[in-house]
């Protein structure tokens, strides 16, 4: 069972995240931020990774610390659940459409964290959620999961759709990249023999 639980407590937030990579997409999410809950539920459902995320943060200040720390804890949980990454598919990419919007996501579960983010928003908020915080979430996730992640919205007009395609595209790419490839025979998918970074 490839699963992990991470608990993170600071003066700003208290986060508990559990993941099971070989799940069915069940998601129980309570962050105190409605739009982020919706996005994380999409991430779980479309990746088929079971997620349980509970967060309490200093939302009386703003949503930044909570959003970033959830990305950190979720990334750490995925990293831990992957173990030595033996047998995984490793690479995946997807073009994810939603009505007028199209977002591309490419991923390398490499042990080398990096984010390329080319996602324009035309408004500062979606609902009451600051759109600049999407970058903070994806950066925190990629750095702590140890993955190379490229996300680009190729076109789109509705900011809700832009955000949602980013989460769904990550989900679909992650679903493939972390899947066990039966042809790998439990080998590390690297000529170096390690994906430790």
Coordinates of N, CA and C in Angstrom, one line a residue:
X1 N 0.8 -1.2 0.0 CA 0.0 0.0 0.0 C 0.9 1.2 0.0
X2 N 0.8 2.1 -1.0 CA 1.5 3.3 -1.1 C 0.7 4.4 -0.5
X3 N 0.9 4.6 0.8 CA 0.2 5.7 1.5 C 1.1 6.4 2.5
X4 N 0.6 7.5 2.9 CA 1.4 8.3 3.9 C 0.5 9.3 4.6
X5 N 0.9 9.7 5.7 CA 0.2 10.8 6.5 C 1.2 11.8 7.0
X6 N 0.9 13.0 6.8 CA 1.8 14.1 7.2 C 1.0 15.1 8.1
X7 N 1.6 15.5 9.2 CA 1.0 16.5 10.0 C 2.0 17.6 10.2
X8 N 1.5 18.8 10.0 CA 2.3 20.0 10.0 C 1.7 21.1 10.8
X9 N 2.4 21.5 11.8 CA 1.8 22.5 12.7 C 2.8 23.7 12.9
X10 N 2.4 24.9 12.6 CA 3.2 26.1 12.8 C 2.3 27.1 13.6
X11 N 2.9 28.3 13.8 CA 2.1 29.3 14.5 C 1.0 29.8 13.6
X12 N 1.1 29.5 12.3 CA 0.1 30.0 11.3 C -0.9 29.0 10.9
X13 N -0.6 27.7 10.9 CA -1.5 26.7 10.4 C -1.3 25.4 11.1
X14 N -2.3 24.6 11.0 CA -2.3 23.2 11.5 C -2.9 22.3 10.4
X15 N -2.1 21.5 9.8 CA -2.5 20.7 8.6 C -2.3 19.2 8.9
X16 N -3.3 18.4 8.4 CA -3.2 17.0 8.4 C -3.6 16.5 7.1
X17 N -2.7 15.7 6.4 CA -2.9 15.2 5.1 C -2.6 13.7 5.1
X18 N -3.5 12.9 4.5 CA -3.3 11.5 4.2 C -3.6 11.3 2.8
X19 N -2.7 10.4 2.2 CA -2.9 10.1 0.8 C -2.7 8.6 0.6
X20 N -3.5 8.0 -0.3 CA -3.2 6.6 -0.8 C -3.2 6.7 -2.3
X21 N -2.0 6.4 -2.8 CA -1.8 6.6 -4.3 C -2.6 5.6 -5.1
X22 N -2.8 4.4 -4.6 CA -3.6 3.4 -5.3 C -5.0 3.3 -4.8
X23 N -5.7 4.5 -4.8 CA -7.0 4.6 -4.3 C -8.1 4.6 -5.4
X24 N -9.2 5.2 -5.1 CA -10.3 5.3 -6.0 C -10.8 6.7 -6.2
X25 N -10.0 7.7 -5.7 CA -10.4 9.1 -5.9 C -11.3 9.6 -4.8
X26 N -11.4 9.0 -3.6 CA -12.1 9.5 -2.5 C -11.4 10.7 -1.9
X27 N -12.2 11.8 -1.7 CA -11.6 13.0 -1.1 C -12.4 13.5 0.0
X28 N -11.8 13.7 1.2 CA -12.5 14.3 2.3 C -11.6 15.5 2.6
X29 N -12.1 16.7 2.3 CA -11.3 17.9 2.4 C -12.1 19.0 3.2
X30 N -11.4 19.6 4.1 CA -11.9 20.7 4.9 C -10.8 21.6 5.3
X31 N -10.7 22.7 4.5 CA -9.6 23.7 4.7 C -10.0 25.0 5.2
X32 N -11.3 25.2 5.2 CA -11.9 26.5 5.6 C -11.9 27.5 4.4
X33 N -11.5 27.0 3.3 CA -11.5 27.9 2.0 C -12.3 27.1 1.0
X34 N -13.5 27.6 0.8 CA -14.4 26.8 -0.1 C -13.9 26.5 -1.5
X35 N -13.4 27.5 -2.1 CA -12.9 27.2 -3.5 C -11.7 26.2 -3.5
X36 N -10.8 26.4 -2.6 CA -9.7 25.4 -2.5 C -10.2 24.0 -2.2
X37 N -11.2 23.9 -1.3 CA -11.8 22.5 -1.1 C -12.3 21.9 -2.4
X38 N -13.0 22.7 -3.2 CA -13.5 22.3 -4.5 C -12.4 21.8 -5.4
X39 N -11.3 22.6 -5.5 CA -10.2 22.2 -6.3 C -9.5 20.9 -5.9
X40 N -9.3 20.8 -4.5 CA -8.6 19.6 -4.0 C -9.5 18.4 -4.2
X41 N -10.8 18.5 -4.1 CA -11.7 17.4 -4.4 C -11.5 16.9 -5.8
X42 N -11.4 17.9 -6.7 CA -11.2 17.6 -8.2 C -9.8 16.8 -8.3
X43 N -8.8 17.3 -7.6 CA -7.5 16.6 -7.7 C -7.6 15.2 -7.2
X44 N -8.3 14.9 -6.1 CA -8.4 13.5 -5.7 C -9.2 12.7 -6.7
X45 N -10.4 13.2 -7.0 CA -11.3 12.4 -7.9 C -10.6 12.0 -9.2
X46 N -9.9 13.0 -9.9 CA -9.4 12.7 -11.2 C -8.0 12.0 -11.2
X47 N -7.3 12.1 -10.1 CA -6.1 11.3 -10.0 C -6.3 9.9 -9.5
X48 N -7.4 9.6 -8.9 CA -7.7 8.4 -8.3 C -6.8 8.1 -7.0
X49 N -6.3 9.2 -6.5 CA -5.6 9.2 -5.3 C -6.6 9.5 -4.1
X50 N -6.7 8.7 -3.1 CA -7.5 9.0 -2.0 C -6.8 10.1 -1.2
X51 N -7.6 11.1 -0.8 CA -7.1 12.3 -0.1 C -7.9 12.5 1.1
X52 N -7.3 12.8 2.2 CA -7.9 13.4 3.4 C -7.1 14.6 3.8
X53 N -7.7 15.7 3.8 CA -7.0 17.0 4.1 C -7.8 17.8 5.1
X54 N -7.2 18.1 6.2 CA -7.9 18.9 7.2 C -6.9 20.1 7.6
X55 N -7.4 21.3 7.6 CA -6.6 22.4 7.8 C -7.3 23.5 8.6
X56 N -6.5 24.0 9.6 CA -6.9 25.2 10.3 C -5.8 26.2 10.1
X57 N -6.2 27.4 9.7 CA -5.2 28.4 9.4 C -5.6 29.8 9.8
X58 N -4.7 30.7 9.7 CA -4.9 32.1 10.1 C -5.7 32.9 9.0
X59 N -6.9 32.4 8.8 CA -7.7 33.0 7.7 C -8.2 34.4 8.0
X60 N -8.1 34.8 9.3 CA -8.4 36.2 9.7 C -7.4 37.1 9.1
X61 N -6.2 36.6 8.7 CA -5.2 37.4 8.1 C -5.5 37.4 6.6
X62 N -5.3 36.2 6.0 CA -5.7 36.0 4.6 C -5.5 34.5 4.3
X63 N -5.6 34.0 3.1 CA -5.6 32.6 2.7 C -4.2 32.1 2.3
X64 N -3.2 33.0 2.3 CA -1.9 32.6 1.8 C -1.3 31.5 2.6
X65 N -1.1 31.6 3.9 CA -0.4 30.6 4.7 C -1.1 29.2 4.6
X66 N -2.4 29.2 4.7 CA -3.2 28.0 4.6 C -3.0 27.3 3.3
X67 N -3.1 28.0 2.2 CA -2.9 27.5 0.9 C -1.5 26.9 0.6
X68 N -0.5 27.7 1.0 CA 0.8 27.2 0.8 C 1.2 26.0 1.6
X69 N 0.7 26.1 2.9 CA 1.1 24.9 3.8 C 0.4 23.7 3.4
X70 N -0.8 23.8 2.8 CA -1.5 22.6 2.3 C -0.7 22.0 1.1
X71 N -0.2 22.9 0.3 CA 0.6 22.4 -0.8 C 1.9 21.7 -0.3
X72 N 2.5 22.3 0.7 CA 3.7 21.7 1.3 C 3.4 20.3 1.9
X73 N 2.3 20.2 2.7 CA 2.0 18.9 3.3 C 1.5 17.9 2.3
X74 N 0.8 18.3 1.4 CA 0.3 17.3 0.3 C 1.5 16.8 -0.5
X75 N 2.4 17.7 -0.8 CA 3.6 17.3 -1.6 C 4.4 16.3 -0.7
X76 N 4.6 16.6 0.5 CA 5.4 15.7 1.4 C 4.7 14.3 1.5
X77 N 3.4 14.3 1.6 CA 2.7 13.1 1.7 C 2.9 12.2 0.4
X78 N 2.8 12.9 -0.7 CA 3.0 12.2 -2.0 C 4.4 11.7 -2.1
X79 N 5.4 12.5 -1.7 CA 6.8 12.1 -1.8 C 7.0 10.9 -0.9
X80 N 6.4 10.9 0.3 CA 6.6 9.8 1.2 C 5.9 8.5 0.7
X81 N 4.7 8.6 0.2 CA 4.0 7.5 -0.4 C 4.7 6.9 -1.6
X82 N 5.4 7.6 -2.3 CA 6.1 7.1 -3.5 C 7.3 6.3 -3.1
X83 N 7.9 6.4 -1.9 CA 9.0 5.7 -1.5 C 10.2 5.9 -2.4
X84 N 10.8 4.8 -2.9 CA 12.0 5.0 -3.8 C 11.6 5.1 -5.3
X85 N 10.3 5.1 -5.5 CA 9.7 5.3 -6.9 C 9.9 4.2 -7.8
X86 N 10.3 3.0 -7.3 CA 10.5 1.9 -8.1 C 9.2 1.5 -8.8
X87 N 9.4 1.2 -10.1 CA 8.3 0.6 -10.9 C 7.3 1.7 -11.4
X88 N 7.5 2.9 -11.1 CA 6.5 3.9 -11.5 C 6.7 4.2 -13.0
X89 N 5.6 4.8 -13.6 CA 5.7 5.2 -15.0 C 6.6 6.4 -15.2
X90 N 6.6 7.3 -14.2 CA 7.4 8.5 -14.1 C 7.0 9.7 -14.9
X91 N 6.8 9.6 -16.2 CA 6.4 10.7 -17.0 C 5.0 10.7 -17.4
X92 N 4.4 11.8 -17.6 CA 3.0 11.9 -18.1 C 2.7 13.3 -18.6
X93 N 1.8 13.4 -19.5 CA 1.4 14.8 -19.9 C -0.1 14.7 -20.4
X94 N -0.8 15.8 -20.3 CA -2.2 15.8 -20.7 C -2.6 17.2 -21.1
X95 N -3.5 17.3 -22.1 CA -4.2 18.5 -22.4 C -5.6 18.4 -21.9
X96 N -6.0 19.3 -21.0 CA -7.2 19.2 -20.3 C -8.2 20.3 -20.7
X97 N -9.3 20.0 -21.5 CA -10.2 21.0 -21.9 C -11.3 21.2 -20.8
X98 N -11.8 22.4 -20.7 CA -13.1 22.7 -20.0 C -13.7 23.9 -20.7
X99 N -14.8 23.5 -21.4 CA -15.5 24.6 -22.2 C -14.4 25.3 -23.1
X100 N -14.3 26.6 -22.9 CA -13.4 27.5 -23.7 C -12.0 27.4 -23.3
X101 N -11.6 26.7 -22.3 CA -10.3 26.8 -21.7 C -9.5 25.4 -22.0
X102 N -8.3 25.6 -22.3 CA -7.4 24.4 -22.5 C -6.1 24.6 -21.7
X103 N -5.8 23.6 -20.9 CA -4.6 23.7 -20.1 C -3.7 22.4 -20.3
X104 N -2.4 22.7 -20.5 CA -1.5 21.6 -20.7 C -0.7 21.3 -19.4
X105 N -0.5 20.1 -19.0 CA 0.3 19.7 -17.8 C 1.3 18.6 -18.2
X106 N 2.5 18.8 -17.9 CA 3.5 17.7 -18.1 C 4.3 17.5 -16.8
X107 N 4.5 16.3 -16.5 CA 5.1 16.0 -15.2 C 6.2 14.9 -15.3
X108 N 7.2 15.1 -14.5 CA 8.3 14.1 -14.3 C 8.5 13.8 -12.8
X109 N 8.1 12.7 -12.4 CA 8.3 12.3 -11.0 C 9.7 11.9 -10.8
X110 N 10.6 12.9 -10.8 CA 12.0 12.8 -11.0 C 12.8 12.8 -9.7
X111 N 12.3 13.3 -8.6 CA 13.1 13.6 -7.4 C 13.7 15.0 -7.5
X112 N 13.6 15.7 -8.7 CA 14.2 17.0 -8.9 C 13.0 18.0 -9.0
X113 N 12.8 18.7 -7.9 CA 11.6 19.6 -7.9 C 11.8 20.9 -8.8
X114 N 10.8 21.2 -9.6 CA 10.8 22.4 -10.4 C 9.4 22.7 -10.9
X115 N 9.1 24.0 -10.9 CA 7.8 24.4 -11.5 C 7.9 25.4 -12.6
X116 N 7.3 25.1 -13.7 CA 7.1 26.1 -14.7 C 5.6 26.4 -14.8
X117 N 5.3 27.7 -14.6 CA 3.9 28.1 -14.4 C 3.6 29.2 -15.4
X118 N 2.7 28.9 -16.4 CA 2.4 29.9 -17.4 C 0.8 29.9 -17.5
X119 N 0.3 30.5 -16.5 CA -1.2 30.5 -16.3 C -1.7 31.9 -16.0
X120 N -2.2 32.6 -17.0 CA -2.7 34.0 -16.8 C -4.1 34.0 -16.3
X121 N -4.3 34.8 -15.3 CA -5.7 35.1 -14.8 C -6.0 36.6 -15.1
X122 N -7.3 36.9 -15.4 CA -7.7 38.2 -15.8 C -8.4 38.9 -14.6
X123 N -8.5 38.3 -13.5 CA -9.1 38.9 -12.3 C -8.3 38.5 -11.1
X124 N -8.2 39.4 -10.1 CA -7.4 39.1 -8.9 C -8.1 38.0 -8.0
X125 N -9.3 37.7 -8.2 CA -10.0 36.7 -7.3 C -10.9 35.8 -8.1
X126 N -11.1 34.6 -7.7 CA -12.2 33.7 -8.1 C -13.0 33.5 -6.8
X127 N -14.2 34.0 -6.8 CA -14.9 34.0 -5.6 C -14.2 34.9 -4.6
X128 N -13.8 34.4 -3.5 CA -13.0 35.2 -2.5 C -11.6 34.7 -2.4
X129 N -11.2 33.9 -3.4 CA -9.9 33.3 -3.4 C -8.9 34.1 -4.3
X130 N -7.8 34.5 -3.8 CA -6.8 35.2 -4.6 C -6.2 34.4 -5.6
X131 N -6.3 34.8 -6.9 CA -5.8 33.9 -8.0 C -4.2 33.8 -7.9
X132 N -3.5 34.7 -7.3 CA -2.1 34.6 -7.2 C -1.7 33.4 -6.3
X133 N -2.6 32.9 -5.5 CA -2.3 31.8 -4.6 C -2.3 30.5 -5.3
X134 N -2.8 30.4 -6.5 CA -2.7 29.1 -7.3 C -1.2 28.8 -7.5
X135 N -0.5 29.8 -7.9 CA 1.0 29.6 -8.1 C 1.6 29.1 -6.8
X136 N 1.3 29.7 -5.7 CA 1.9 29.3 -4.4 C 1.6 27.9 -4.1
X137 N 0.3 27.4 -4.4 CA 0.0 26.0 -4.1 C 0.8 25.1 -4.9
X138 N 0.8 25.3 -6.2 CA 1.5 24.4 -7.2 C 3.0 24.4 -6.9
X139 N 3.5 25.5 -6.6 CA 5.0 25.6 -6.3 C 5.3 24.8 -5.1
X140 N 4.5 25.0 -4.0 CA 4.7 24.3 -2.8 C 4.6 22.8 -3.0
X141 N 3.6 22.4 -3.7 CA 3.3 21.0 -4.0 C 4.5 20.4 -4.8
X142 N 4.9 21.0 -5.9 CA 6.0 20.4 -6.7 C 7.3 20.3 -5.9
X143 N 7.7 21.4 -5.2 CA 8.9 21.3 -4.5 C 9.0 20.3 -3.4
X144 N 7.8 20.0 -2.7 CA 7.8 19.1 -1.6 C 7.5 17.6 -2.1
X145 N 6.9 17.5 -3.3 CA 6.7 16.2 -3.8 C 7.9 15.7 -4.6
X146 N 8.8 16.6 -4.9 CA 10.0 16.2 -5.6 C 9.7 15.9 -7.1
X147 N 8.9 16.7 -7.7 CA 8.5 16.5 -9.1 C 8.8 17.7 -9.9
X148 N 9.1 17.5 -11.2 CA 9.2 18.5 -12.2 C 7.8 18.7 -12.8
X149 N 7.2 19.9 -12.7 CA 5.9 20.2 -13.1 C 5.8 21.4 -14.0
X150 N 5.2 21.2 -15.2 CA 5.0 22.3 -16.1 C 3.5 22.4 -16.4
X151 N 3.0 23.6 -16.1 CA 1.5 23.8 -16.3 C 1.4 25.1 -17.1
X152 N 0.6 25.1 -18.2 CA 0.4 26.2 -19.1 C -1.0 26.2 -19.5
X153 N -1.7 27.3 -19.3 CA -3.1 27.5 -19.9 C -2.9 28.1 -21.3
X154 N -3.3 27.3 -22.3 CA -3.0 27.7 -23.7 C -4.0 28.8 -24.1
X155 N -5.2 28.7 -23.6 CA -6.2 29.7 -23.9 C -7.4 29.5 -22.9
X156 N -8.2 30.5 -22.7 CA -9.3 30.4 -21.8 C -9.8 31.8 -21.4
X157 N -11.1 31.9 -21.1 CA -11.6 33.2 -20.7 C -12.2 33.3 -19.3
X158 N -12.7 32.1 -18.8 CA -13.3 32.1 -17.5 C -12.3 31.7 -16.5
X159 N -12.1 32.5 -15.5 CA -11.0 32.3 -14.5 C -11.3 31.1 -13.6
X160 N -12.6 30.7 -13.4 CA -12.9 29.5 -12.7 C -12.4 28.3 -13.5
X161 N -12.7 28.4 -14.8 CA -12.3 27.3 -15.7 C -10.8 27.1 -15.8
X162 N -10.1 28.3 -15.8 CA -8.6 28.2 -15.9 C -8.1 27.5 -14.6
X163 N -8.6 27.9 -13.4 CA -8.1 27.3 -12.2 C -8.4 25.8 -12.2
X164 N -9.6 25.5 -12.5 CA -10.1 24.1 -12.4 C -9.3 23.2 -13.4
X165 N -9.0 23.7 -14.6 CA -8.3 22.9 -15.6 C -6.9 22.6 -15.1
X166 N -6.3 23.5 -14.3 CA -4.9 23.3 -13.7 C -5.0 22.1 -12.8
X167 N -5.9 22.1 -11.9 CA -6.0 21.0 -10.9 C -6.4 19.7 -11.6
X168 N -7.3 19.7 -12.5 CA -7.7 18.5 -13.2 C -6.6 18.0 -14.1
X169 N -5.8 18.9 -14.7 CA -4.7 18.4 -15.6 C -3.6 17.8 -14.7
X170 N -3.3 18.4 -13.6 CA -2.3 17.8 -12.7 C -2.8 16.5 -12.2
X171 N -4.1 16.4 -11.9 CA -4.6 15.1 -11.4 C -4.5 14.0 -12.5
X172 N -4.8 14.3 -13.7 CA -4.7 13.2 -14.8 C -3.3 12.9 -15.1
X173 N -2.4 13.9 -15.1 CA -1.0 13.5 -15.3 C -0.4 12.8 -14.1
X174 N -0.7 13.2 -12.9 CA -0.2 12.5 -11.7 C -0.7 11.0 -11.7
X175 N -2.0 10.8 -12.1 CA -2.5 9.5 -12.1 C -1.7 8.5 -13.0
X176 N -1.3 9.0 -14.1 CA -0.5 8.1 -15.0 C 1.0 8.0 -14.5
X177 N 1.6 9.2 -14.1 CA 3.0 9.2 -13.7 C 3.3 8.3 -12.5
X178 N 2.4 8.3 -11.5 CA 2.7 7.5 -10.3 C 2.2 6.1 -10.4
X179 N 1.5 5.7 -11.5 CA 1.0 4.4 -11.6 C 2.2 3.4 -11.8
X180 N 2.0 2.2 -11.3 CA 3.0 1.2 -11.5 C 3.0 0.6 -12.9
X181 N 4.1 0.6 -13.6 CA 4.2 0.1 -14.9 C 4.7 -1.4 -14.8
X182 N 3.8 -2.3 -15.2 CA 4.2 -3.7 -15.0 C 5.4 -4.2 -15.8
X183 N 5.8 -3.4 -16.8 CA 7.0 -3.7 -17.6 C 8.3 -3.3 -16.9
X184 N 8.2 -2.4 -15.9 CA 9.4 -2.0 -15.1 C 9.9 -3.0 -14.2
X185 N 9.1 -4.0 -13.8 CA 9.5 -5.1 -12.9 C 10.2 -4.6 -11.6
X186 N 9.5 -3.5 -11.1 CA 10.0 -2.9 -9.8 C 11.4 -2.3 -9.9
X187 N 11.8 -1.9 -11.1 CA 13.0 -1.2 -11.3 C 12.8 0.3 -11.1
X188 N 13.9 1.0 -10.8 CA 13.8 2.5 -10.8 C 13.9 3.0 -12.2
X189 N 12.9 3.8 -12.6 CA 12.9 4.2 -14.1 C 13.9 5.3 -14.3
X190 N 15.2 5.0 -14.2 CA 16.3 5.9 -14.5 C 17.5 5.1 -14.7
X191 N 18.3 5.6 -15.7 CA 19.6 4.9 -15.9 C 20.6 5.1 -14.7
X192 N 20.3 6.2 -13.9 CA 21.2 6.4 -12.7 C 20.9 5.4 -11.6
X193 N 19.7 4.7 -11.7 CA 19.4 3.8 -10.6 C 18.8 4.4 -9.4
X194 N 18.5 5.7 -9.5 CA 17.9 6.4 -8.3 C 17.1 7.6 -8.8
X195 N 16.0 7.9 -8.1 CA 15.2 9.1 -8.3 C 15.2 9.9 -7.0
X196 N 16.3 9.9 -6.4 CA 16.3 10.6 -5.1 C 16.7 12.1 -5.2
X197 N 16.8 12.6 -6.4 CA 17.1 14.0 -6.7 C 18.5 14.2 -7.3

